[in-house]
Every structure is written in C-alpha cells, then in structure tokens.
C-alpha cells in the first residue's frame, strides 16, 4: 500500500526524515518495500525563461523557433520548440546545454531541421513535476526570469510502499498509519474537523431525487448508508487533492470521484457516488444477484454475476457490484447534478468470494474483504459530504437513509500484567504495559488488588480478541527489537533423527565417497517426460490439478529424469560431469492408489568426462547392482531376498537385456538398475552410455538397524567342491543358486554345513549347446566341531549330484 | 670322472646365461638333472665304479649336485625378479594426476540443511519428517488458516485432482490433497503423535505456485522448528534464534524481531540478522526468518491444552540462507546442477 508523507502530515506532525520514518514503520510491523521521492529533483542549468518571440520554423510545420529571455547572466537564447500550448510572454522552465533531466536525458546544443537550438523548453513531466507531457509547463505567478527552477518548484513528496499484514485492515489508510506513528512517537492524531457540516436536522428533504435504500441480504450487507447531495457541479478536483491522489498512483477523474477515492485512502472506507438521475424508481435495493444477471462495470467490462454476489440495484437493474466496483449505467458524469453517496459495511467473506470469482480486485474490495470498521461509516459519510460540498458545491439533503445498524457492543479483554510478563519472559513494569496499550487508544481499567485489568478495544481493532493478542501490542510499542536474549533453555531431551533423514545421510555419504555429485532437481516434471519412461508409468495419475506451466505438470515418478536433464546441461556446457546422485521423494501409482516414496538414485555416463592419460572402465550393470544393494541396506532391506527380473520390451527407459527390476509393492520397494535405453538417451541429446540405479521405498517401511546378535563361527578349515551345470540359456543364475543351495543344504544336513555357494564361472560357446549355458558353482562346506574328512565331503558331493540329476533339468558338465 | 663332473658344472654355469624364463629353465634343468641329463648319466655310472672308490666318487657327485643346485637357485631368483618387474611395469610418475573421477560432493542445499540440523541438535532439537504431498487440513486448517485465506487459492498452492487418493498420506476427513506450502504440517502430525515437551525441526521440500525466476522456484526448501513445553516465553524464542544465527553466521551476529502476522503464531515476528562476517551485506538488517509463539488455536487442534502448554515455532528458507552465506545471486543455480557450481562446495 502506498502512503504519501505529505498526506500523512495532514494528521500528525512528522519532523523525522523519510529514512527514520521507514525504520519506525518497520518496527511497528509495516515492512517498507520501497521509498520513492516524487517532485522535481535537484536540477543544474534549468532556469525560468520568458518567451519573447515565436516564429515559424522554415522547414517544419509543427516547430516554432523562439527567442527566450533567461536573465542578465545568461541573456537571450534561440530555442526550437514543438509544443503549441504557450504564447509569447509565458514563463516556462528552460534546460540549457549541460543540464541533465530526470531519466538521464542530457541537453546539448543541437540543430533541429537545420535550425540551431540552444536548449530546451520543458514540460512538467520532463523535469519531474507531474505527469503532464502534453505541452510546456507554464509557470504561474510570473517568477523572476533566470531563477533556478528548484527555487520555484519546491514541492516534493515521499511515498512509502508498505506491506500491511492481513490482520491490520485498520491500517489500510493514511489515518490508520498516522495512528500507529502517533502511538510510537507519543503524539496526537489530528483528525479532520467536521464542525462545518450542516446538522442533520437543518437539511432539506431530498425526496424528489431519492427515497431511500433497503437491504434484502442483511448477512452480506449489515449496514448501508445513503446520503443525497443536490446541485453539485462536476469539474476537476482542487490541485492539492489531485497531487495527493497522483502521489499514490491514482488518476484524478473529477471532484466527486476524487473525493470518494480521497476518503478511501484517508480513512480506509470505500464509498461510491451514484448519479441520482440513473436510479430508477428513486430507490436502492441491496440484494443478491439474479442467476444469469450481468452488468457493465466502470472499467467497461461486461460482468456475468452469480447469485451469491451482491448488487446495489434500482427497481430495474443492478447499478453496482457491492463492495467491488460501480456500474457504467449510474456513474458520475460531467453533467451530473444530484448524487446519492453510498457508505456501507459489507461482509468480508462475501466480498472476498465475489472478488475472487470475478477475478476483480479493487481498492474497495481489498478493504472490504479484510474488514472495514462498521463504526467508522458515520465519519466517512460526513467527511465525504464535507469534501464534496467544498469541491463540487451543492447542498446535502435529508433524511439520511440507513439500513441496518452499527454493532453496539464494546470489545473488552481481561488482562493480567503478571501474565504478560510470564509470556514475554522478561520484566515490563505495570505502568509501561498500561501506557503501551493506552497509546494504542485502548482504555485500561486496572482491577483492584491485583485483579485482572479490563482493556477496552477501539472498534477498528477487530483483530484483538484475547490476552495473547494484547501481548503482541505491548511488545510492538515496547519495541520488538528490544526483546532481550537469554540463556538457551533445554527442558526437552533430544532423540534420534527421523529414519528418513538418517537414510538420506547414509546414502549420500556412501555415494559421495564413490565420487558421485549430488543434484537437486525439480519435483514437477512434464507429461511427455513421464509418458516417455514406460507404458506403466505413463498410465499413472501423477498430474496436478492446477499446474503453472506445461513443463511442470506431473509429480516425478523417479529421480533419474531430473538427473538426465542436469547431465544434458552439463554436457552442453562441457563441464566434465559424469556421475550424479540424488535423494528425494518420488510418487507412483500402485493398485489404483497413489503413494509417496523415498528414493535414492545414481547414474554414470560414459562420455563427457575429462580426458585422461589412463583409461578407467565405466560402471557396468553389476557395479550398479552392488551399489544399489548397499543403498538398500541403509534402509534395512536385503534386496538379495527379492526376485530380480530382466526388464523386457524395447519401449521403456531401460535397455532391454541390460537392465533389471525388483518391483514388490507388498514390501514397498522398487528397484531399477542397468543400462539406460540407448535410443532414448540419444533423443535426449545426451552422448554416451548411461548406467543407473534407483532404489525406492515407502518411508513407513524404513527400519532402524536391528541390534546384532553374535553368531559363533568355526575355527576348522573348510572344504570346497566345484560343479559346472549346463542350464537353459535364459535361466536366471539366482534360480540355479537357489536350487543347488537347497539340495546341498539337505545333503549335508545334521553332519556339517554348506557355508557358501558362489557362482565362479558363466560360459556360453564351444562345448555347450547353443541354447544352453554353463554355470560354475563353488560350494564351501565347514563344520563347527571338526575338520571335515574327504570321505564325508565326497559322499555329500555325490548325493548332491545325483539329487541334481533327479530333481532338476540341469545337466552336470564333466 | 672328476674331469667330467667339473665340465658338467662349468657348462651349467655358462649355459645358465641363456635361460630367461621358466620354460627355458625347465629345459636347461632337464639337460643336467633330467632323466637323460648329463649329471644323471654320471650318477648312473656309479654301479661301474670300483667299491673302494665309491666314497670319493659319491662325494664328488654330491659336490657337483650342490654346485648345480646353486646355479639353479640363482637362475630361478633372476627369473622371478624379472617376472615381478614385468608384472609391476615401469616405475610410476608420482606427478601424474589420478585418472579417477571425483570428487563427489554434497549439494550446497544439503550442506546447509545439515549444518542447520547440527546446530539445532546441539540444543536438543530432533529432525522430524513428513510427506511432501499433504492435505488441506494438515497444511492449513490445523494451522488456523482461515477457510478463505488467499494462500489456499488455486493461484498460490498446487493441488492434486479431486479424485486423487494417496495410500500413505492420511486425511482428516475428505479434504483435498495438495503439495505442502511449508513444513508446518510436519509439526501438526508430530504433535498429534507425541506429547510435550517437544523439540523438533522439520527440514524439507515445499511448493508454491510461483513462476521460476532469480528468486522464485516452484519447489524450495524450508526448515521449521517447534518447541512446546510449559512456560515457554518470547525471550526463549529470541535466545534460541540468537544462538542459532550466531552459530551459523559467526560470533557477533545479532538478530532483531519485527512484528508480523502469521495465522499459526501469536505474537508473530519476522527476524532480521546483522552480521559483520558477510561483508557484502554490510551492517544492514537482512530478513532471514519468521517466528512466533504458537497460536492457542493450533494447540487446540492437536489436543494440547493451551492453558497448560506454550511454545514457539520458527521457519526459514534453506535456499535463502545458502544464497546469503555463499553469496549466490540466482536461485536457479541450485536446480541446474552445473558441475562448476557443485564442485565449489565439494
């Protein structure tokens, strides 16, 4: 909200500098976004000049060549000028060569269409004195020729752009801010005097032009006042009012409209003036809009209304959208003579809804939706009447039409100063607490003998309801910058950080140790990126209801696409990056329900790194698998216990035959590992081959590491036996290991133990049928009690072999 | 005889020079002590030697065998040394750079988050986590945000479609799912689960429907803190934040409170800091956090008695703190992950 210092000074004495005031407003809770000084800045070589003579430019119809007097020191100059609003004898600002005008425009001697020009005659806008750029600024009052322009145009203003928090609608006006500053500086607020208004009883009847207002929707409009003013003359408002309105960015329109705007920004009360001629039936009804009703607002827009909206209407049609904007059909025009002035209190919730649904926010709606003080309507009406009579003439008529009534209750809060000190945690004397509240126009009645105080709250402070609200007020005036620090109290014991935090820390530490750089990428991804991943993922309902842009419509299902995007950026910038990881949340759909999962993923790209004198191999599937196993381990998951399957089909983000998947929704985990689809990587404009791994888990499945229970181990030597098995080419090694382990465990049962079974060789080629492969497994046996004898091991080995022959379709290779 | 043995030894000594590997060594050995080797032949001739000459003869053969064995041992050690040398390859040039990639690095946002967590850990705050998808109740209602508060608008907050259904994000009733706009929702869920006293911080990713520019991002990161106990005061809040910012930004860092408004705290403040350690900022006050005493309505909504308990909450943006302490001028750097950016924090 814009607050003009000049305007503010009408209500409070403020000798402080703008900077000091800004600091004070900040500490009162009104953040100052910026401070702007308007008016004529300090200008060198800009003087008052008098036009002595004007002749037509020989080669340009619109240019005149003027002889200008600039005083004894400078003498006369010849200046070419394009304006047409001046006459010989006018005094105007003249910028001489060497002057720099606002905006950095430097004045030089120059030729205009062949005629020498020795300076420039200026418009108001050109020297920063207002917005008028249409013609030269004609200086009133014949200032002395040759006077520096800053001696004539001394008016300047400072405008603060303040942030007013939503709980303080009472401060959306100059008087509101003046009240706050008055409390801070312990000064008086000088409210405008309304003594010169004709008394209600003395007013003549305005029945002939207006006969009253009624409210049909009392909940939306608890209070409505309409006042008739007859015989106004529409014209421009006085310069002081125009200047004040302009300073806060409002365009002066005419005296009556300017008064309504002025009062809005003076006291915070929105009001509206109707041309009485346009009120059919001479009566106003405040009612809900009819379904399908529409009207054209002052901005020329045709607005379709909904039945929850409230309109000000006559017997035929809507004249205004209540609390938001007036209608074109009843606006004040040049020939308006009789006015009906509306000052009302509309329900904040209603106005917020209307404003939102019409996508129309105005100075009025902004204030109504935050809450206008219903008790201020009387003052606002009188003030507007006073200013209209002053600036547009006319007579105010009676009787005043009032629908609804002011709330009568006086808000009071019980407060104990001991309680204030207990909440603050430091000492503030009773007297200071009382004074701080009183400075904010509260009436404090201390109780007898330590009883609670009774604090009466001014009607405009609708935000104050409870003692805790008053604590904030006491602290504000005390100065929140003076709240003392103290010792850190530690009354609650610490605990372990959340398992999600610990998992991310462990995963990150491991991958950083493996030379991966952590990325942070956006959660929101594009639909096409999601669709490109796989058919399954494309079918997931991960879209937002209200995305902000096309490339951020979906929740990410994996961390990998974001990392690929970063990789592409690094490749195009030739930064040498090849290894990334990320931890974060991903989202998926399983069995028709969405889930949020915790994920860690990493990738390595074979290209883009720095060249080196020595080649290092790139990551392969099995290294990525190992890394993923380790990461899963941090989550308490042994992924060796889950079935892992090759990813099939060429239409996924993974390369068929070189990537694998563990998808176990019941356990809440999803693992993807392997080579990224070469074709797709290419279409992403990424060079090289990418091996990636991704581990996702439902956060609620994270387990703290279990306390280890020690297991005794054998001190006797092991005995090993190797077997080569010919199996189907597409048989998974894990199946072979599982079957053989089972058989071997059974064969050695009770006597000794199969300690380990490792795959030590995988072979395809000569000596093995083309649809088969050979898997070599090594079994290690050991006993807890003794050194194993060859005989018992051989016996077991034979039993294992015959069992394999009998129970599996594996062929034992000699 | 004696002459013959001498010659065998001599020829072994001279012949060994031609031996350079294990195969050659084995062939060389076979020529002397193999089944048909020269020394073996001499030894086979023992039977023909007169009985009385045998001791001398035996002694000579043993001498020859020992001498040949010494030649073998010497040859073997030369071969082994050559093998090791070959295996090791040429000597290293210690000045060559390592061909391995690296270094790995934590993202600056992670580093700042961890630093914040570490500092708060010192004063008893535990990290709590929650989901990024939240419901309107936990993100707004329970935090005393009015039903028609603009923060709830479709303009400002990302919502999931009305029929979206999350299996692992619980709802209060049938309110909408959204992407959390702050991590205060974690505080609500933690308070619903646990009894005071409570000290938690909740770092995490949040979302606001902002267009991306130098200072805005649709997702960003926050840390919020919550302290609930009996008799918690405004001064305690100031003490904790003073401690934190001095730890984070260096000794002599000071903070000041400015009145502000949040629906979930009363009174509410914005926090400015001033630190001589950040030369760029000079001695100006810089806005850094929001805080306040927990609004009694919030306690009521989680079943804490506001007459018994009081507490404070605070929150700050991790990006903003990272930008201030590292002097980063554009938030987008955090999300581009240019290696030249990331490596500066390795």
Short mmCIF file of N, CA and C in Angstrom, two decimals, chain A residues 64-126:
data_model
loop_
_atom_site.label_atom_id
_atom_site.label_comp_id
_atom_site.label_asym_id
_atom_site.label_seq_id
_atom_site.Cartn_x
_atom_site.Cartn_y
_atom_site.Cartn_z
N UNK A 64 8.34 25.62 -33.68
CA UNK A 64 8.49 27.08 -33.62
C UNK A 64 9.90 27.41 -33.21
N UNK A 65 10.42 28.56 -33.64
CA UNK A 65 11.75 29.00 -33.21
C UNK A 65 11.53 30.21 -32.32
N UNK A 66 11.97 30.07 -31.03
CA UNK A 66 11.64 31.09 -30.06
C UNK A 66 12.88 31.82 -29.59
N UNK A 67 12.67 33.09 -29.32
CA UNK A 67 13.69 33.87 -28.64
C UNK A 67 13.26 33.88 -27.17
N UNK A 68 14.16 33.44 -26.28
CA UNK A 68 13.80 33.26 -24.88
C UNK A 68 14.74 34.08 -24.00
N UNK A 69 14.14 34.84 -23.11
CA UNK A 69 14.94 35.62 -22.16
C UNK A 69 15.25 34.77 -20.95
N UNK A 70 16.54 34.78 -20.50
CA UNK A 70 16.93 33.93 -19.37
C UNK A 70 17.66 34.74 -18.31
N UNK A 71 17.43 36.03 -18.25
CA UNK A 71 18.02 36.84 -17.19
C UNK A 71 19.36 37.41 -17.60
N UNK A 72 19.84 38.30 -16.74
CA UNK A 72 21.05 39.06 -17.09
C UNK A 72 22.27 38.17 -17.27
N UNK A 73 22.36 37.12 -16.47
CA UNK A 73 23.58 36.30 -16.52
C UNK A 73 23.68 35.51 -17.82
N UNK A 74 22.56 34.94 -18.27
CA UNK A 74 22.58 34.07 -19.45
C UNK A 74 22.22 34.84 -20.72
N UNK A 75 21.34 35.79 -20.58
CA UNK A 75 20.93 36.56 -21.75
C UNK A 75 19.81 35.89 -22.50
N UNK A 76 19.78 36.09 -23.82
CA UNK A 76 18.72 35.51 -24.64
C UNK A 76 19.25 34.31 -25.41
N UNK A 77 18.36 33.36 -25.62
CA UNK A 77 18.75 32.18 -26.40
C UNK A 77 17.69 31.92 -27.47
N UNK A 78 18.13 31.24 -28.52
CA UNK A 78 17.19 30.83 -29.56
C UNK A 78 16.93 29.33 -29.37
N UNK A 79 15.66 29.00 -29.18
CA UNK A 79 15.32 27.60 -28.88
C UNK A 79 14.19 27.13 -29.79
N UNK A 80 14.39 25.95 -30.37
CA UNK A 80 13.36 25.38 -31.24
C UNK A 80 12.43 24.56 -30.34
N UNK A 81 11.13 24.68 -30.57
CA UNK A 81 10.18 24.03 -29.67
C UNK A 81 9.00 23.45 -30.44
N UNK A 82 8.57 22.26 -30.05
CA UNK A 82 7.47 21.57 -30.75
C UNK A 82 6.13 21.74 -30.07
N UNK A 83 6.11 22.35 -28.89
CA UNK A 83 4.83 22.46 -28.17
C UNK A 83 3.97 23.56 -28.78
N UNK A 84 2.68 23.54 -28.42
CA UNK A 84 1.80 24.54 -29.01
C UNK A 84 0.94 25.22 -27.95
N UNK A 85 1.18 24.89 -26.67
CA UNK A 85 0.27 25.40 -25.64
C UNK A 85 0.73 26.72 -25.04
N UNK A 86 1.76 27.34 -25.60
CA UNK A 86 2.31 28.54 -24.96
C UNK A 86 2.11 29.74 -25.88
N UNK A 87 2.27 30.90 -25.27
CA UNK A 87 2.19 32.13 -26.06
C UNK A 87 3.34 33.04 -25.64
N UNK A 88 3.58 34.01 -26.43
CA UNK A 88 4.63 34.96 -26.11
C UNK A 88 4.29 35.60 -24.77
N UNK A 89 5.31 35.70 -23.91
CA UNK A 89 5.08 36.27 -22.59
C UNK A 89 4.98 35.21 -21.50
N UNK A 90 4.75 33.94 -21.89
CA UNK A 90 4.68 32.88 -20.88
C UNK A 90 6.07 32.62 -20.30
N UNK A 91 6.07 32.24 -19.04
CA UNK A 91 7.33 31.84 -18.42
C UNK A 91 7.31 30.32 -18.24
N UNK A 92 8.40 29.72 -18.65
CA UNK A 92 8.48 28.26 -18.70
C UNK A 92 9.85 27.80 -18.20
N UNK A 93 9.96 26.52 -17.78
CA UNK A 93 11.29 26.01 -17.44
C UNK A 93 12.12 25.79 -18.71
N UNK A 94 13.38 26.24 -18.65
CA UNK A 94 14.26 26.09 -19.81
C UNK A 94 15.51 25.33 -19.36
N UNK A 95 15.79 24.22 -20.03
CA UNK A 95 17.00 23.46 -19.74
C UNK A 95 18.07 23.89 -20.72
N UNK A 96 19.20 24.37 -20.19
CA UNK A 96 20.29 24.86 -21.04
C UNK A 96 21.28 23.73 -21.31
N UNK A 97 22.10 23.85 -22.35
CA UNK A 97 23.11 22.82 -22.60
C UNK A 97 23.92 22.56 -21.33
N UNK A 98 24.13 21.29 -21.03
CA UNK A 98 24.83 20.91 -19.79
C UNK A 98 23.88 20.39 -18.74
N UNK A 99 22.58 20.63 -18.91
CA UNK A 99 21.62 20.12 -17.93
C UNK A 99 21.37 18.62 -18.17
N UNK A 100 21.09 17.93 -17.09
CA UNK A 100 20.68 16.53 -17.21
C UNK A 100 19.29 16.40 -16.58
N UNK A 101 18.33 16.00 -17.37
CA UNK A 101 16.95 15.90 -16.88
C UNK A 101 16.71 14.53 -16.26
N UNK A 102 15.66 14.40 -15.44
CA UNK A 102 15.35 13.09 -14.85
C UNK A 102 15.26 12.02 -15.93
N UNK A 103 15.80 10.87 -15.65
CA UNK A 103 15.84 9.81 -16.67
C UNK A 103 17.15 9.85 -17.42
N UNK A 104 18.03 10.82 -17.09
CA UNK A 104 19.37 10.82 -17.66
C UNK A 104 19.50 11.54 -19.00
N UNK A 105 18.43 12.24 -19.42
CA UNK A 105 18.48 12.92 -20.73
C UNK A 105 19.37 14.16 -20.64
N UNK A 106 20.45 14.18 -21.46
CA UNK A 106 21.40 15.28 -21.40
C UNK A 106 21.07 16.31 -22.48
N UNK A 107 21.07 17.57 -22.10
CA UNK A 107 20.75 18.66 -23.05
C UNK A 107 22.05 19.16 -23.69
N UNK A 108 22.03 19.20 -25.05
CA UNK A 108 23.20 19.70 -25.78
C UNK A 108 22.73 20.74 -26.80
N UNK A 109 23.63 21.56 -27.22
CA UNK A 109 23.29 22.47 -28.32
C UNK A 109 23.11 21.60 -29.56
N UNK A 110 22.05 21.83 -30.31
CA UNK A 110 21.83 20.94 -31.46
C UNK A 110 21.11 21.68 -32.58
N UNK A 111 21.00 21.02 -33.72
CA UNK A 111 20.27 21.59 -34.85
C UNK A 111 19.01 20.80 -35.05
N UNK A 112 17.86 21.45 -35.14
CA UNK A 112 16.61 20.77 -35.42
C UNK A 112 16.14 21.21 -36.79
N UNK A 113 16.14 20.26 -37.71
CA UNK A 113 15.78 20.57 -39.11
C UNK A 113 16.54 21.79 -39.62
N UNK A 114 17.82 21.80 -39.28
CA UNK A 114 18.66 22.86 -39.83
C UNK A 114 18.70 24.14 -39.02
N UNK A 115 17.88 24.24 -37.97
CA UNK A 115 17.90 25.48 -37.18
C UNK A 115 18.52 25.20 -35.82
N UNK A 116 19.48 26.03 -35.46
CA UNK A 116 20.20 25.91 -34.20
C UNK A 116 19.23 26.05 -33.01
N UNK A 117 19.38 25.14 -32.01
CA UNK A 117 18.58 25.27 -30.81
C UNK A 117 19.52 25.25 -29.62
N UNK A 118 19.39 26.23 -28.74
CA UNK A 118 20.37 26.43 -27.68
C UNK A 118 19.82 26.02 -26.32
N UNK A 119 19.07 24.89 -26.33
CA UNK A 119 18.48 24.43 -25.07
C UNK A 119 17.11 23.85 -25.35
N UNK A 120 16.35 23.63 -24.26
CA UNK A 120 15.04 23.03 -24.44
C UNK A 120 14.05 23.64 -23.45
N UNK A 121 12.87 23.97 -23.96
CA UNK A 121 11.79 24.38 -23.06
C UNK A 121 11.08 23.09 -22.64
N UNK A 122 10.71 22.99 -21.35
CA UNK A 122 10.32 21.68 -20.82
C UNK A 122 8.85 21.60 -20.42
N UNK A 123 8.33 20.36 -20.53
CA UNK A 123 7.01 20.06 -19.98
C UNK A 123 7.20 19.71 -18.51
N UNK A 124 6.08 19.58 -17.81
CA UNK A 124 6.16 19.19 -16.40
C UNK A 124 6.81 17.84 -16.24
N UNK A 125 6.44 16.92 -17.11
CA UNK A 125 6.96 15.56 -16.97
C UNK A 125 8.47 15.52 -17.19
N UNK A 126 8.93 16.36 -18.14
CA UNK A 126 10.36 16.32 -18.46
C UNK A 126 11.26 16.72 -17.29
#
